[in-house]
PDB file of C-alpha atoms in Angstrom:
ATOM      1  CA  UNK A   1     -95.873  89.750  60.556  1.00  0.00           C
ATOM      2  CA  UNK A   2     -96.457  88.567  64.095  1.00  0.00           C
ATOM      3  CA  UNK A   3     -96.045  85.238  65.856  1.00  0.00           C
ATOM      4  CA  UNK A   4     -98.903  84.800  68.293  1.00  0.00           C
ATOM      5  CA  UNK A   5    -100.750  82.153  70.264  1.00  0.00           C
ATOM      6  CA  UNK A   6    -104.378  82.005  69.161  1.00  0.00           C
ATOM      7  CA  UNK A   7    -107.368  80.347  70.792  1.00  0.00           C
ATOM      8  CA  UNK A   8    -109.730  78.276  68.668  1.00  0.00           C
ATOM      9  CA  UNK A   9    -113.181  79.866  68.743  1.00  0.00           C
ATOM     10  CA  UNK A  10    -114.935  77.360  66.482  1.00  0.00           C
ATOM     11  CA  UNK A  11    -114.065  74.720  63.911  1.00  0.00           C
ATOM     12  CA  UNK A  12    -116.860  73.427  61.706  1.00  0.00           C
ATOM     13  CA  UNK A  13    -117.367  71.454  58.536  1.00  0.00           C
ATOM     14  CA  UNK A  14    -118.751  73.451  55.601  1.00  0.00           C
ATOM     15  CA  UNK A  15    -118.874  70.832  52.855  1.00  0.00           C
ATOM     16  CA  UNK A  16    -117.365  67.490  51.950  1.00  0.00           C
ATOM     17  CA  UNK A  17    -113.794  67.608  53.262  1.00  0.00           C
ATOM     18  CA  UNK A  18    -113.957  71.403  53.769  1.00  0.00           C
ATOM     19  CA  UNK A  19    -113.709  73.053  57.176  1.00  0.00           C
ATOM     20  CA  UNK A  20    -113.699  76.621  58.507  1.00  0.00           C
ATOM     21  CA  UNK A  21    -111.804  77.524  61.661  1.00  0.00           C
ATOM     22  CA  UNK A  22    -112.029  80.801  63.539  1.00  0.00           C
ATOM     23  CA  UNK A  23    -109.254  81.661  65.972  1.00  0.00           C
ATOM     24  CA  UNK A  24    -109.072  84.586  68.367  1.00  0.00           C
ATOM     25  CA  UNK A  25    -105.801  86.501  68.480  1.00  0.00           C
ATOM     26  CA  UNK A  26    -104.464  88.183  71.636  1.00  0.00           C
ATOM     27  CA  UNK A  27    -104.319  91.459  69.688  1.00  0.00           C
ATOM     28  CA  UNK A  28    -105.776  92.862  66.479  1.00  0.00           C
ATOM     29  CA  UNK A  29    -103.566  92.471  63.427  1.00  0.00           C
ATOM     30  CA  UNK A  30    -104.249  94.309  60.133  1.00  0.00           C
ATOM     31  CA  UNK A  31    -104.817  91.958  57.196  1.00  0.00           C
ATOM     32  CA  UNK A  32    -105.334  92.600  53.472  1.00  0.00           C
ATOM     33  CA  UNK A  33    -107.519  90.415  51.312  1.00  0.00           C
ATOM     34  CA  UNK A  34    -105.380  87.687  49.759  1.00  0.00           C
ATOM     35  CA  UNK A  35    -102.820  87.428  52.557  1.00  0.00           C
ATOM     36  CA  UNK A  36    -102.376  84.166  54.427  1.00  0.00           C
ATOM     37  CA  UNK A  37    -101.392  82.732  57.792  1.00  0.00           C
ATOM     38  CA  UNK A  38     -99.273  79.832  59.004  1.00  0.00           C
ATOM     39  CA  UNK A  39    -100.844  77.868  61.834  1.00  0.00           C
ATOM     40  CA  UNK A  40     -99.724  74.924  63.933  1.00  0.00           C
ATOM     41  CA  UNK A  41    -101.619  71.640  63.654  1.00  0.00           C
ATOM     42  CA  UNK A  42    -102.003  71.183  67.394  1.00  0.00           C
ATOM     43  CA  UNK A  43    -100.115  67.883  67.167  1.00  0.00           C
ATOM     44  CA  UNK A  44     -96.427  67.841  68.219  1.00  0.00           C
ATOM     45  CA  UNK A  45     -95.831  65.026  65.719  1.00  0.00           C
ATOM     46  CA  UNK A  46     -96.406  67.582  62.934  1.00  0.00           C
ATOM     47  CA  UNK A  47     -94.152  70.501  63.774  1.00  0.00           C
ATOM     48  CA  UNK A  48     -94.397  72.524  60.566  1.00  0.00           C
ATOM     49  CA  UNK A  49     -97.142  75.125  60.483  1.00  0.00           C
ATOM     50  CA  UNK A  50     -99.614  74.904  57.587  1.00  0.00           C
ATOM     51  CA  UNK A  51    -100.364  77.885  55.295  1.00  0.00           C
ATOM     52  CA  UNK A  52    -103.971  78.906  54.596  1.00  0.00           C
ATOM     53  CA  UNK A  53    -105.506  81.932  52.940  1.00  0.00           C
ATOM     54  CA  UNK A  54    -107.313  84.221  55.355  1.00  0.00           C
ATOM     55  CA  UNK A  55    -111.008  84.274  54.547  1.00  0.00           C
ATOM     56  CA  UNK A  56    -112.286  86.847  57.027  1.00  0.00           C
ATOM     57  CA  UNK A  57    -111.067  89.083  59.856  1.00  0.00           C
ATOM     58  CA  UNK A  58    -113.415  90.622  62.404  1.00  0.00           C
ATOM     59  CA  UNK A  59    -111.575  92.418  65.156  1.00  0.00           C
ATOM     60  CA  UNK A  60    -109.301  89.869  66.813  1.00  0.00           C
ATOM     61  CA  UNK A  61    -111.117  86.936  65.178  1.00  0.00           C
ATOM     62  CA  UNK A  62    -109.565  85.452  62.047  1.00  0.00           C
ATOM     63  CA  UNK A  63    -111.260  82.783  59.937  1.00  0.00           C
ATOM     64  CA  UNK A  64    -109.611  80.514  57.399  1.00  0.00           C
ATOM     65  CA  UNK A  65    -110.858  77.484  55.505  1.00  0.00           C
ATOM     66  CA  UNK A  66    -109.018  74.285  54.737  1.00  0.00           C
ATOM     67  CA  UNK A  67    -109.468  71.027  52.887  1.00  0.00           C
ATOM     68  CA  UNK A  68    -108.628  67.631  54.349  1.00  0.00           C
ATOM     69  CA  UNK A  69    -105.564  66.496  52.437  1.00  0.00           C
ATOM     70  CA  UNK A  70    -103.115  64.909  54.848  1.00  0.00           C
ATOM     71  CA  UNK A  71    -102.368  64.185  58.484  1.00  0.00           C
ATOM     72  CA  UNK A  72    -101.802  67.856  59.285  1.00  0.00           C
ATOM     73  CA  UNK A  73    -105.231  68.991  58.145  1.00  0.00           C
ATOM     74  CA  UNK A  74    -106.834  65.986  59.845  1.00  0.00           C
ATOM     75  CA  UNK A  75    -105.209  67.175  63.089  1.00  0.00           C
ATOM     76  CA  UNK A  76    -106.665  70.635  62.497  1.00  0.00           C
ATOM     77  CA  UNK A  77    -110.129  69.178  61.943  1.00  0.00           C
ATOM     78  CA  UNK A  78    -109.945  67.669  65.432  1.00  0.00           C
ATOM     79  CA  UNK A  79    -109.186  71.000  67.132  1.00  0.00           C
ATOM     80  CA  UNK A  80    -111.810  72.079  69.653  1.00  0.00           C
ATOM     81  CA  UNK A  81    -112.941  75.442  70.982  1.00  0.00           C
ATOM     82  CA  UNK A  82    -110.450  76.608  73.592  1.00  0.00           C
ATOM     83  CA  UNK A  83    -107.435  74.854  72.062  1.00  0.00           C
ATOM     84  CA  UNK A  84    -104.335  76.997  71.659  1.00  0.00           C
ATOM     85  CA  UNK A  85    -102.572  77.095  68.281  1.00  0.00           C
ATOM     86  CA  UNK A  86     -99.456  79.054  67.344  1.00  0.00           C
ATOM     87  CA  UNK A  87    -100.038  81.307  64.355  1.00  0.00           C
ATOM     88  CA  UNK A  88     -97.903  83.594  62.192  1.00  0.00           C
ATOM     89  CA  UNK A  89     -99.652  86.355  60.245  1.00  0.00           C
ATOM     90  CA  UNK A  90    -100.177  88.205  58.028  1.00  0.00           C
ATOM     91  CA  UNK A  91     -97.954  86.682  55.369  1.00  0.00           C
ATOM     92  CA  UNK A  92     -97.508  87.433  51.685  1.00  0.00           C
ATOM     93  CA  UNK A  93     -98.884  90.207  49.524  1.00  0.00           C
ATOM     94  CA  UNK A  94    -102.617  90.543  49.070  1.00  0.00           C
ATOM     95  CA  UNK A  95    -104.774  91.835  46.220  1.00  0.00           C
ATOM     96  CA  UNK A  96    -104.246  95.499  45.390  1.00  0.00           C
ATOM     97  CA  UNK A  97    -107.612  96.743  44.139  1.00  0.00           C
ATOM     98  CA  UNK A  98    -107.141 100.212  42.585  1.00  0.00           C
ATOM     99  CA  UNK A  99    -109.717 102.897  43.239  1.00  0.00           C
ATOM    100  CA  UNK A 100    -110.279 103.216  39.498  1.00  0.00           C
ATOM    101  CA  UNK A 101    -111.535  99.614  39.264  1.00  0.00           C
ATOM    102  CA  UNK A 102    -115.274  99.854  39.836  1.00  0.00           C
ATOM    103  CA  UNK A 103    -116.367  96.602  38.171  1.00  0.00           C
ATOM    104  CA  UNK A 104    -114.383  93.587  39.356  1.00  0.00           C
ATOM    105  CA  UNK A 105    -114.771  90.069  37.997  1.00  0.00           C
ATOM    106  CA  UNK A 106    -114.052  87.373  40.597  1.00  0.00           C
ATOM    107  CA  UNK A 107    -113.146  83.943  39.189  1.00  0.00           C
ATOM    108  CA  UNK A 108    -112.617  81.170  41.723  1.00  0.00           C
ATOM    109  CA  UNK A 109    -112.416  77.412  41.750  1.00  0.00           C
ATOM    110  CA  UNK A 110    -112.597  74.993  44.674  1.00  0.00           C
ATOM    111  CA  UNK A 111    -110.657  76.092  47.750  1.00  0.00           C
ATOM    112  CA  UNK A 112    -109.447  79.095  45.747  1.00  0.00           C
ATOM    113  CA  UNK A 113    -112.674  80.892  46.576  1.00  0.00           C
ATOM    114  CA  UNK A 114    -111.633  81.516  50.193  1.00  0.00           C
ATOM    115  CA  UNK A 115    -109.085  84.341  49.733  1.00  0.00           C
ATOM    116  CA  UNK A 116    -111.338  85.898  47.094  1.00  0.00           C
ATOM    117  CA  UNK A 117    -114.154  86.200  49.615  1.00  0.00           C
ATOM    118  CA  UNK A 118    -111.826  88.131  51.912  1.00  0.00           C
ATOM    119  CA  UNK A 119    -111.349  90.695  49.145  1.00  0.00           C
ATOM    120  CA  UNK A 120    -114.974  91.265  48.213  1.00  0.00           C
ATOM    121  CA  UNK A 121    -116.014  91.526  51.852  1.00  0.00           C
ATOM    122  CA  UNK A 122    -113.239  93.931  52.855  1.00  0.00           C
ATOM    123  CA  UNK A 123    -112.828  96.193  49.810  1.00  0.00           C
ATOM    124  CA  UNK A 124    -116.101  98.077  49.716  1.00  0.00           C
ATOM    125  CA  UNK A 125    -117.636 100.296  47.077  1.00  0.00           C
ATOM    126  CA  UNK A 126    -117.042  97.963  44.123  1.00  0.00           C
ATOM    127  CA  UNK A 127    -119.368  95.998  41.874  1.00  0.00           C
ATOM    128  CA  UNK A 128    -118.281  92.379  42.117  1.00  0.00           C
ATOM    129  CA  UNK A 129    -119.341  89.860  39.497  1.00  0.00           C
ATOM    130  CA  UNK A 130    -118.449  86.508  40.997  1.00  0.00           C
ATOM    131  CA  UNK A 131    -118.024  83.221  39.141  1.00  0.00           C
ATOM    132  CA  UNK A 132    -117.247  80.280  41.415  1.00  0.00           C
ATOM    133  CA  UNK A 133    -116.927  76.633  40.484  1.00  0.00           C
ATOM    134  CA  UNK A 134    -117.015  73.386  42.445  1.00  0.00           C
ATOM    135  CA  UNK A 135    -116.606  69.708  41.617  1.00  0.00           C
ATOM    136  CA  UNK A 136    -120.181  69.050  42.683  1.00  0.00           C
ATOM    137  CA  UNK A 137    -122.952  70.062  45.085  1.00  0.00           C
ATOM    138  CA  UNK A 138    -121.369  68.259  48.028  1.00  0.00           C
ATOM    139  CA  UNK A 139    -118.268  70.475  47.741  1.00  0.00           C
ATOM    140  CA  UNK A 140    -120.125  73.788  47.443  1.00  0.00           C
ATOM    141  CA  UNK A 141    -119.762  76.222  50.334  1.00  0.00           C
ATOM    142  CA  UNK A 142    -119.971  79.919  51.236  1.00  0.00           C
ATOM    143  CA  UNK A 143    -122.376  80.563  48.383  1.00  0.00           C
ATOM    144  CA  UNK A 144    -124.610  82.742  50.568  1.00  0.00           C
ATOM    145  CA  UNK A 145    -121.593  84.827  51.599  1.00  0.00           C
ATOM    146  CA  UNK A 146    -120.602  85.391  47.976  1.00  0.00           C
ATOM    147  CA  UNK A 147    -124.162  86.270  47.041  1.00  0.00           C
ATOM    148  CA  UNK A 148    -124.402  88.847  49.805  1.00  0.00           C
ATOM    149  CA  UNK A 149    -121.145  90.551  48.783  1.00  0.00           C
ATOM    150  CA  UNK A 150    -121.549  90.390  44.991  1.00  0.00           C
ATOM    151  CA  UNK A 151    -123.627  92.372  42.537  1.00  0.00           C
ATOM    152  CA  UNK A 152    -124.073  89.118  40.636  1.00  0.00           C
ATOM    153  CA  UNK A 153    -123.099  85.547  41.516  1.00  0.00           C
ATOM    154  CA  UNK A 154    -122.784  82.642  39.089  1.00  0.00           C
ATOM    155  CA  UNK A 155    -122.224  79.154  40.510  1.00  0.00           C
ATOM    156  CA  UNK A 156    -121.161  76.268  38.273  1.00  0.00           C
ATOM    157  CA  UNK A 157    -120.131  72.660  38.872  1.00  0.00           C
ATOM    158  CA  UNK A 158    -118.175  70.021  36.998  1.00  0.00           C
ATOM    159  CA  UNK A 159    -121.127  67.615  37.150  1.00  0.00           C
ATOM    160  CA  UNK A 160    -123.976  70.120  36.760  1.00  0.00           C
ATOM    161  CA  UNK A 161    -125.418  69.356  40.203  1.00  0.00           C
ATOM    162  CA  UNK A 162    -125.528  73.115  40.910  1.00  0.00           C
ATOM    163  CA  UNK A 163    -125.779  75.658  38.122  1.00  0.00           C
ATOM    164  CA  UNK A 164    -124.455  74.950  34.652  1.00  0.00           C
ATOM    165  CA  UNK A 165    -122.175  72.007  33.913  1.00  0.00           C
ATOM    166  CA  UNK A 166    -119.065  74.029  33.139  1.00  0.00           C
ATOM    167  CA  UNK A 167    -116.175  75.760  34.877  1.00  0.00           C
ATOM    168  CA  UNK A 168    -115.740  79.215  36.380  1.00  0.00           C
ATOM    169  CA  UNK A 169    -113.447  80.470  33.605  1.00  0.00           C
ATOM    170  CA  UNK A 170    -115.910  79.547  30.845  1.00  0.00           C
ATOM    171  CA  UNK A 171    -118.827  81.010  32.807  1.00  0.00           C
ATOM    172  CA  UNK A 172    -116.960  84.298  33.201  1.00  0.00           C
ATOM    173  CA  UNK A 173    -115.863  84.507  29.582  1.00  0.00           C
ATOM    174  CA  UNK A 174    -119.421  83.880  28.397  1.00  0.00           C
ATOM    175  CA  UNK A 175    -120.439  87.101  30.134  1.00  0.00           C
ATOM    176  CA  UNK A 176    -117.269  89.128  29.626  1.00  0.00           C
ATOM    177  CA  UNK A 177    -118.740  91.442  26.979  1.00  0.00           C
ATOM    178  CA  UNK A 178    -121.813  92.027  29.140  1.00  0.00           C
ATOM    179  CA  UNK A 179    -119.857  92.807  32.308  1.00  0.00           C
ATOM    180  CA  UNK A 180    -116.766  94.514  30.821  1.00  0.00           C
ATOM    181  CA  UNK A 181    -114.855  94.479  34.124  1.00  0.00           C
ATOM    182  CA  UNK A 182    -112.114  96.956  34.983  1.00  0.00           C
ATOM    183  CA  UNK A 183    -110.185  94.240  36.828  1.00  0.00           C
ATOM    184  CA  UNK A 184    -110.171  90.451  37.135  1.00  0.00           C
ATOM    185  CA  UNK A 185    -109.098  88.648  40.306  1.00  0.00           C
ATOM    186  CA  UNK A 186    -108.764  84.898  40.446  1.00  0.00           C
ATOM    187  CA  UNK A 187    -107.633  81.979  42.580  1.00  0.00           C
ATOM    188  CA  UNK A 188    -107.956  78.266  41.984  1.00  0.00           C
ATOM    189  CA  UNK A 189    -106.072  75.174  40.870  1.00  0.00           C
ATOM    190  CA  UNK A 190    -103.210  75.685  38.373  1.00  0.00           C
ATOM    191  CA  UNK A 191    -105.209  74.102  35.534  1.00  0.00           C
ATOM    192  CA  UNK A 192    -107.909  76.737  36.004  1.00  0.00           C
ATOM    193  CA  UNK A 193    -105.442  79.629  36.084  1.00  0.00           C
ATOM    194  CA  UNK A 194    -103.631  78.299  33.007  1.00  0.00           C
ATOM    195  CA  UNK A 195    -106.943  78.163  31.164  1.00  0.00           C
ATOM    196  CA  UNK A 196    -107.778  81.716  32.231  1.00  0.00           C
ATOM    197  CA  UNK A 197    -104.399  83.036  31.081  1.00  0.00           C
ATOM    198  CA  UNK A 198    -104.618  81.217  27.738  1.00  0.00           C
ATOM    199  CA  UNK A 199    -108.182  82.340  27.054  1.00  0.00           C
ATOM    200  CA  UNK A 200    -107.486  85.978  27.889  1.00  0.00           C
ATOM    201  CA  UNK A 201    -104.548  85.939  25.476  1.00  0.00           C
ATOM    202  CA  UNK A 202    -106.464  84.090  22.763  1.00  0.00           C
ATOM    203  CA  UNK A 203    -109.381  86.519  22.926  1.00  0.00           C
ATOM    204  CA  UNK A 204    -107.142  89.591  23.035  1.00  0.00           C
ATOM    205  CA  UNK A 205    -108.519  90.662  26.419  1.00  0.00           C
ATOM    206  CA  UNK A 206    -106.163  93.176  28.034  1.00  0.00           C
ATOM    207  CA  UNK A 207    -108.142  93.746  31.240  1.00  0.00           C
ATOM    208  CA  UNK A 208    -105.709  93.677  34.199  1.00  0.00           C
ATOM    209  CA  UNK A 209    -105.840  90.298  35.947  1.00  0.00           C
ATOM    210  CA  UNK A 210    -104.462  89.447  39.387  1.00  0.00           C
ATOM    211  CA  UNK A 211    -104.123  85.813  40.436  1.00  0.00           C
ATOM    212  CA  UNK A 212    -103.338  84.173  43.757  1.00  0.00           C
ATOM    213  CA  UNK A 213    -101.210  81.070  43.244  1.00  0.00           C
ATOM    214  CA  UNK A 214    -101.732  77.845  45.165  1.00  0.00           C
ATOM    215  CA  UNK A 215     -98.328  76.305  45.903  1.00  0.00           C
ATOM    216  CA  UNK A 216     -96.974  73.910  48.511  1.00  0.00           C
ATOM    217  CA  UNK A 217     -95.099  75.969  51.122  1.00  0.00           C
ATOM    218  CA  UNK A 218     -92.602  75.137  53.821  1.00  0.00           C
ATOM    219  CA  UNK A 219     -91.588  78.167  55.861  1.00  0.00           C
ATOM    220  CA  UNK A 220     -94.047  80.721  54.468  1.00  0.00           C
ATOM    221  CA  UNK A 221     -91.500  83.553  54.742  1.00  0.00           C
ATOM    222  CA  UNK A 222     -89.320  82.985  51.664  1.00  0.00           C
ATOM    223  CA  UNK A 223     -86.413  81.144  53.280  1.00  0.00           C
ATOM    224  CA  UNK A 224     -86.876  77.509  52.210  1.00  0.00           C
ATOM    225  CA  UNK A 225     -87.577  78.073  48.479  1.00  0.00           C
ATOM    226  CA  UNK A 226     -90.128  75.235  48.343  1.00  0.00           C
ATOM    227  CA  UNK A 227     -92.699  77.438  46.614  1.00  0.00           C
ATOM    228  CA  UNK A 228     -90.537  78.980  43.881  1.00  0.00           C
ATOM    229  CA  UNK A 229     -92.290  79.604  40.569  1.00  0.00           C
ATOM    230  CA  UNK A 230     -90.977  80.840  37.230  1.00  0.00           C
ATOM    231  CA  UNK A 231     -91.592  84.357  35.980  1.00  0.00           C
ATOM    232  CA  UNK A 232     -92.216  85.411  32.426  1.00  0.00           C
ATOM    233  CA  UNK A 233     -88.882  87.288  32.306  1.00  0.00           C
ATOM    234  CA  UNK A 234     -86.916  84.125  33.073  1.00  0.00           C
ATOM    235  CA  UNK A 235     -86.316  84.847  36.760  1.00  0.00           C
ATOM    236  CA  UNK A 236     -87.936  83.116  39.726  1.00  0.00           C
ATOM    237  CA  UNK A 237     -90.311  84.287  42.446  1.00  0.00           C
ATOM    238  CA  UNK A 238     -91.140  82.940  45.887  1.00  0.00           C
ATOM    239  CA  UNK A 239     -94.906  82.531  46.035  1.00  0.00           C
ATOM    240  CA  UNK A 240     -95.037  82.996  49.809  1.00  0.00           C
ATOM    241  CA  UNK A 241     -92.831  86.100  49.965  1.00  0.00           C
ATOM    242  CA  UNK A 242     -93.207  87.755  46.558  1.00  0.00           C
ATOM    243  CA  UNK A 243     -96.831  86.633  46.159  1.00  0.00           C
ATOM    244  CA  UNK A 244     -99.072  84.798  46.488  1.00  0.00           C
ATOM    245  CA  UNK A 245    -100.781  87.478  44.348  1.00  0.00           C
ATOM    246  CA  UNK A 246     -99.221  88.270  40.967  1.00  0.00           C
ATOM    247  CA  UNK A 247    -100.218  89.835  37.691  1.00  0.00           C
ATOM    248  CA  UNK A 248    -101.269  86.868  35.555  1.00  0.00           C
ATOM    249  CA  UNK A 249     -98.788  87.842  32.834  1.00  0.00           C
ATOM    250  CA  UNK A 250     -95.925  88.109  35.319  1.00  0.00           C
ATOM    251  CA  UNK A 251     -95.694  84.409  36.202  1.00  0.00           C
ATOM    252  CA  UNK A 252     -95.522  81.039  34.502  1.00  0.00           C
ATOM    253  CA  UNK A 253     -98.510  78.968  35.629  1.00  0.00           C
TER     254      UNK A 253
END
């Protein structure tokens, strides 16, 4: 983990309320797919850094995506090329993709697709079957990137404006027997992850499944306990420090 001052390289809108920002670091920092960063808003009225999953790293350039949700993200959307933003990275534990896993199912919903893209672009030599879902066509983004990095890509939407009118979990499960993945990785809203966990259990599917949890964070380093979640053994875990990636059966979603 390093605390650095980055320079905004570009900041552009990808879809309705969705932006991608690339910052240039003063030095190269190793990052694993699924790790995140904390970045300042650029506005002294909002002192707390905001956590975002890292989508891509190319040399000293790091790209993350964010959704407009409050004053902090609105401040970020106004950042211009050349602006300086304090950043702390890498944070958390990323996805551990074993060498034995050749076929990997990728199940993502909404802004949860961003850290998943970092995995399939950085961990080479795998066959990725990607299932990504959006609310509608106006929220869809990075589909070309997923297509380029996946053996097969399935896009679905809640309203049927792109692909089938269904969700990413259902789309994946419809093809589970055909794909027979060695590993499942997933990130999305809690309701999606709960559905995935329930359906895997109901169908008796024992394929290992790693999930990245989306939780509100304060410090991002495990000190403030804002992002605590329950574990299946009755103990608690800090999503920022102990996660955000967990075995799906390890945590209560």
